Short mmCIF file of C-alpha atoms in Angstrom, two decimals:
data_model
loop_
_atom_site.label_atom_id
_atom_site.label_comp_id
_atom_site.label_asym_id
_atom_site.label_seq_id
_atom_site.Cartn_x
_atom_site.Cartn_y
_atom_site.Cartn_z
CA GLN N 636 71.08 73.25 55.27
CA LEU N 637 74.01 71.13 56.42
CA SER N 638 74.93 67.47 56.01
CA PHE N 639 77.37 65.45 58.13
CA GLY N 640 77.40 61.87 56.86
CA PRO N 641 74.04 60.33 57.79
CA LEU N 642 73.01 63.49 59.70
CA TYR N 643 71.10 66.17 57.80
CA ILE N 644 70.27 69.52 59.45
CA GLU N 645 67.43 71.18 57.60
CA ASP N 646 67.44 74.55 59.37
CA VAL N 647 68.87 76.34 62.38
CA GLY N 648 67.42 79.46 63.97
CA LEU N 649 67.57 81.71 67.00
CA GLY N 650 64.79 83.02 69.21
CA GLY N 651 64.41 84.89 72.45
CA GLU N 652 62.28 84.69 75.59
CA GLY N 653 62.87 88.06 77.20
CA ASP N 654 59.74 87.84 79.35
CA ARG N 655 61.08 84.82 81.26
CA GLN N 656 63.28 84.95 84.32
CA PRO N 657 66.07 84.54 83.65
CA PRO N 658 65.82 85.64 79.97
CA ARG N 659 66.61 82.84 77.53
CA LEU N 660 68.18 82.58 74.11
CA ASP N 661 66.64 79.73 72.12
CA PHE N 662 68.55 77.66 69.58
CA ILE N 663 66.02 76.04 67.20
CA SER N 664 66.72 73.30 64.65
CA SER N 665 65.10 70.57 62.55
CA GLY N 666 66.73 67.69 60.71
CA ASN N 667 66.95 63.95 60.17
CA PHE N 668 69.28 61.00 60.53
CA GLU N 669 69.36 57.92 58.28
CA ILE N 670 71.46 54.77 58.40
CA SER N 671 70.99 51.05 57.56
CA GLY N 672 67.23 51.08 57.07
CA PHE N 673 66.58 53.36 60.05
CA LYS N 674 65.47 56.96 59.65
CA ALA N 675 64.65 59.49 62.34
CA ALA N 676 63.48 63.06 61.85
CA MET N 677 62.93 65.80 64.40
CA GLN N 678 60.99 69.01 64.09
CA GLY N 679 61.38 72.14 66.17
CA LEU N 680 64.08 71.13 68.65
CA ARG N 681 64.55 74.07 71.05
CA VAL N 682 67.37 74.46 73.53
CA GLY N 683 66.91 77.49 75.81
CA VAL N 684 70.09 78.99 77.23
CA PRO N 685 69.77 81.33 80.27
CA VAL N 686 71.51 84.52 79.14
CA THR N 687 72.46 85.70 82.63
CA TYR N 688 73.43 82.23 83.97
CA PRO N 689 74.92 80.29 81.03
CA THR N 690 76.86 77.95 83.32
CA ASP N 691 73.80 76.98 85.42
CA TRP N 692 72.68 73.79 83.66
CA SER N 693 69.51 73.59 85.79
CA GLN N 694 68.22 76.75 84.07
CA TYR N 695 68.47 75.27 80.56
CA THR N 696 65.25 74.17 78.83
CA ILE N 697 64.68 71.63 76.06
CA ASP N 698 61.53 71.29 73.98
CA LEU N 699 60.58 69.39 70.84
CA ASP N 700 57.64 69.99 68.49
CA GLY N 701 57.73 66.54 66.94
CA PHE N 702 59.67 63.55 65.67
CA ALA N 703 59.16 60.61 63.33
CA ILE N 704 60.96 57.27 63.01
CA ASP N 705 60.97 54.70 60.22
CA TYR N 706 62.68 51.31 60.27
CA THR N 707 62.60 48.69 57.54
CA GLY N 708 64.02 45.24 58.27
CA GLY N 709 62.34 41.94 59.06
CA VAL N 710 59.36 44.09 60.02
CA LYS N 711 58.55 47.71 59.27
CA ILE N 712 58.18 50.12 62.16
CA ASP N 713 56.77 53.64 61.80
CA GLY N 714 56.15 56.10 64.60
CA GLY N 715 55.63 59.75 65.19
CA PHE N 716 54.96 62.34 67.87
CA LEU N 717 53.63 65.88 67.54
CA LYS N 718 53.19 68.71 70.00
CA ASP N 719 50.96 71.45 68.63
CA GLU N 720 48.51 74.08 69.80
CA ILE N 721 44.86 74.38 68.74
CA ASP N 722 42.67 77.19 70.08
CA GLY N 723 45.19 77.83 72.84
CA ILE N 724 45.26 74.17 73.96
CA VAL N 725 48.51 72.19 73.72
CA ASN N 726 48.01 68.70 72.23
CA TYR N 727 50.39 65.77 72.44
CA THR N 728 49.64 63.32 69.62
CA GLY N 729 51.39 60.08 68.71
CA VAL N 730 51.16 57.21 66.26
CA GLY N 731 52.90 53.84 66.02
CA ILE N 732 52.64 51.06 63.43
CA VAL N 733 54.34 47.66 63.23
CA SER N 734 53.80 45.74 59.99
CA SER N 735 55.04 42.83 57.95
CA ALA N 736 53.88 40.99 54.85
CA LYS N 737 51.18 39.20 56.87
CA PHE N 738 49.91 41.74 59.39
CA SER N 739 49.92 45.31 60.61
CA LEU N 740 49.23 46.59 64.11
CA GLY N 741 48.80 50.30 64.71
CA ALA N 742 47.60 52.76 67.30
CA LEU N 743 47.29 56.49 67.57
CA GLY N 744 46.12 58.83 70.27
CA SER N 745 46.22 62.31 71.66
CA TYR N 746 46.28 63.93 75.10
CA ALA N 747 45.64 67.46 76.33
CA GLN N 748 44.79 69.32 79.51
CA ILE N 749 41.87 71.76 79.31
CA VAL N 750 41.41 74.43 81.98
CA ILE N 751 37.74 75.13 82.70
CA GLU N 752 36.54 77.25 85.60
CA GLY N 753 40.02 77.12 87.09
CA GLN N 754 40.16 73.30 87.07
CA ASP N 755 42.25 71.04 84.84
CA SER N 756 40.30 68.48 82.83
CA THR N 757 41.76 65.69 80.71
CA SER N 758 41.01 65.43 77.00
CA MET N 759 42.17 62.32 75.18
CA PHE N 760 41.45 59.68 72.57
CA ILE N 761 42.99 56.40 71.46
CA PHE N 762 42.32 54.26 68.39
CA GLY N 763 43.86 50.92 67.49
CA VAL N 764 43.80 48.74 64.37
CA LEU N 765 44.82 45.15 63.63
CA ASN N 766 44.98 44.10 59.98
CA ALA N 767 45.54 40.35 59.56
CA PRO N 768 43.66 37.34 58.13
CA LEU N 769 41.48 36.51 61.15
CA GLY N 770 39.18 33.97 59.54
CA GLY N 771 35.59 33.45 58.50
CA VAL N 772 33.69 31.99 55.60
CA PRO N 773 34.42 32.87 51.94
CA ALA N 774 31.43 35.23 51.82
CA PHE N 775 32.56 37.04 54.99
CA PHE N 776 36.27 36.66 55.67
CA ILE N 777 37.51 39.07 58.37
CA GLU N 778 40.80 40.77 57.55
CA GLY N 779 40.91 43.56 60.11
CA ILE N 780 39.35 44.97 63.26
CA ALA N 781 39.55 48.34 64.99
CA ALA N 782 38.31 50.05 68.15
CA GLY N 783 38.72 53.36 69.92
CA PHE N 784 37.24 55.84 72.36
CA ALA N 785 37.49 59.52 73.21
CA TYR N 786 36.96 61.58 76.35
CA ASN N 787 36.30 65.31 76.05
CA ARG N 788 36.95 65.19 72.30
CA SER N 789 34.85 66.28 69.35
CA LEU N 790 34.76 64.38 66.06
CA ASP N 791 34.23 65.97 62.66
CA ILE N 792 32.78 63.28 60.41
CA PRO N 793 33.77 63.96 56.76
CA GLY N 794 31.44 64.18 53.83
CA ILE N 795 30.99 61.03 51.77
CA GLU N 796 33.45 62.28 49.13
CA ASP N 797 36.23 62.55 51.77
CA VAL N 798 35.58 59.35 53.74
CA ALA N 799 38.42 57.42 52.04
CA ASP N 800 40.97 60.03 53.20
CA PHE N 801 39.70 60.22 56.79
CA PRO N 802 42.68 59.16 58.99
CA LEU N 803 40.77 56.58 61.03
CA VAL N 804 39.20 55.02 57.94
CA LYS N 805 42.63 54.83 56.29
CA GLY N 806 43.92 53.01 59.35
CA VAL N 807 41.31 50.27 58.95
CA ALA N 808 41.40 50.08 55.15
CA GLU N 809 45.15 50.39 54.55
CA GLY N 810 46.75 49.41 57.84
CA SER N 811 48.45 52.79 58.05
CA PHE N 812 47.33 56.19 59.27
CA THR N 813 50.07 58.04 57.39
CA GLU N 814 50.59 56.10 54.14
CA GLY N 815 51.77 58.45 51.40
CA GLU N 816 51.96 61.42 53.76
CA ASP N 817 54.58 63.11 55.87
CA PRO N 818 53.93 61.78 59.42
CA MET N 819 53.91 65.28 60.92
CA ASP N 820 51.40 66.52 58.32
CA ALA N 821 49.23 63.46 58.96
CA LEU N 822 49.13 64.13 62.71
CA ILE N 823 48.32 67.81 62.15
CA LYS N 824 45.45 66.72 59.87
CA LEU N 825 44.25 64.31 62.56
CA ASN N 826 44.17 67.04 65.20
CA SER N 827 42.12 69.26 62.90
CA VAL N 828 39.22 66.77 62.93
CA ILE N 829 39.47 65.39 66.50
CA LYS N 830 39.71 68.41 68.80
CA PRO N 831 39.58 68.85 72.58
CA GLN N 832 36.03 69.76 73.63
CA ILE N 833 34.56 69.48 77.10
CA GLY N 834 31.52 67.23 77.41
CA ASN N 835 31.90 65.30 74.15
CA TYR N 836 32.61 61.57 74.04
CA TRP N 837 32.64 58.88 71.38
CA PHE N 838 33.31 55.21 70.79
CA ALA N 839 34.39 53.63 67.51
CA ALA N 840 34.42 50.09 66.13
CA GLY N 841 35.68 49.03 62.72
CA LEU N 842 35.74 45.94 60.55
CA LYS N 843 37.42 45.02 57.29
CA PHE N 844 36.27 41.92 55.40
CA SER N 845 36.28 40.40 51.95
CA SER N 846 33.71 38.37 50.00
CA TYR N 847 35.01 35.54 47.83
CA GLN N 848 38.29 37.52 47.43
CA LEU N 849 36.44 39.75 44.96
CA ILE N 850 34.94 42.50 47.11
CA ASP N 851 36.72 44.30 49.94
CA THR N 852 34.60 46.18 52.47
CA THR N 853 35.63 48.56 55.25
CA ALA N 854 33.08 49.65 57.85
CA LEU N 855 33.64 52.08 60.72
CA LEU N 856 30.89 52.88 63.22
CA PHE N 857 30.97 55.86 65.60
CA LEU N 858 28.77 56.37 68.63
CA SER N 859 29.00 59.98 69.79
CA PHE N 860 27.21 61.61 72.72
CA GLY N 861 27.43 64.61 74.99
CA LYS N 862 27.08 68.29 74.20
CA ASP N 863 26.12 69.45 70.71
#
């Protein structure tokens, strides 16, 4: 662990890719940077150096497992990206949230390529939430809306005791998909319940409303179809 002013390096490691041509030596690191209300963190930065051609810059490789950003100023901006692998399928998942005292606007999604019978097939989903006083009558005052869809993605609906912690429900109810959690951990959790699966599709619609400023209600409806 090293610190250079606002730069903090959490860990540094070495790895090898002897089965590649040319063979590569990987330098791996994770860390974060923080200054004046802005914080950025990276996870699993890999720089591959060709052992036999170290001066050939075209042979170098760069990869990143994930990053997160956080800015607090006139508005608050949170974002994150994660590259991970589930059942041999590489997922690219991202989240972004812009919020202030009066509103929050967030979106998250994931993309993967599935190979089936020698053909590439896209797997993806996207889900967006707007939390803001949108209007209505005192008995039914709308404070948030949400919508999303998925293509070639399964959806594991939680039991009633875990509904409040379900990432999509948290997005509608709290205006944040990652509140109180490390952004990388939150995205990993998300990918564990919304996985690439050929032939599965779903749509989602959500609503948050209050009644006489005494009762707050969050409703999220899913319509899922395709293979079992």
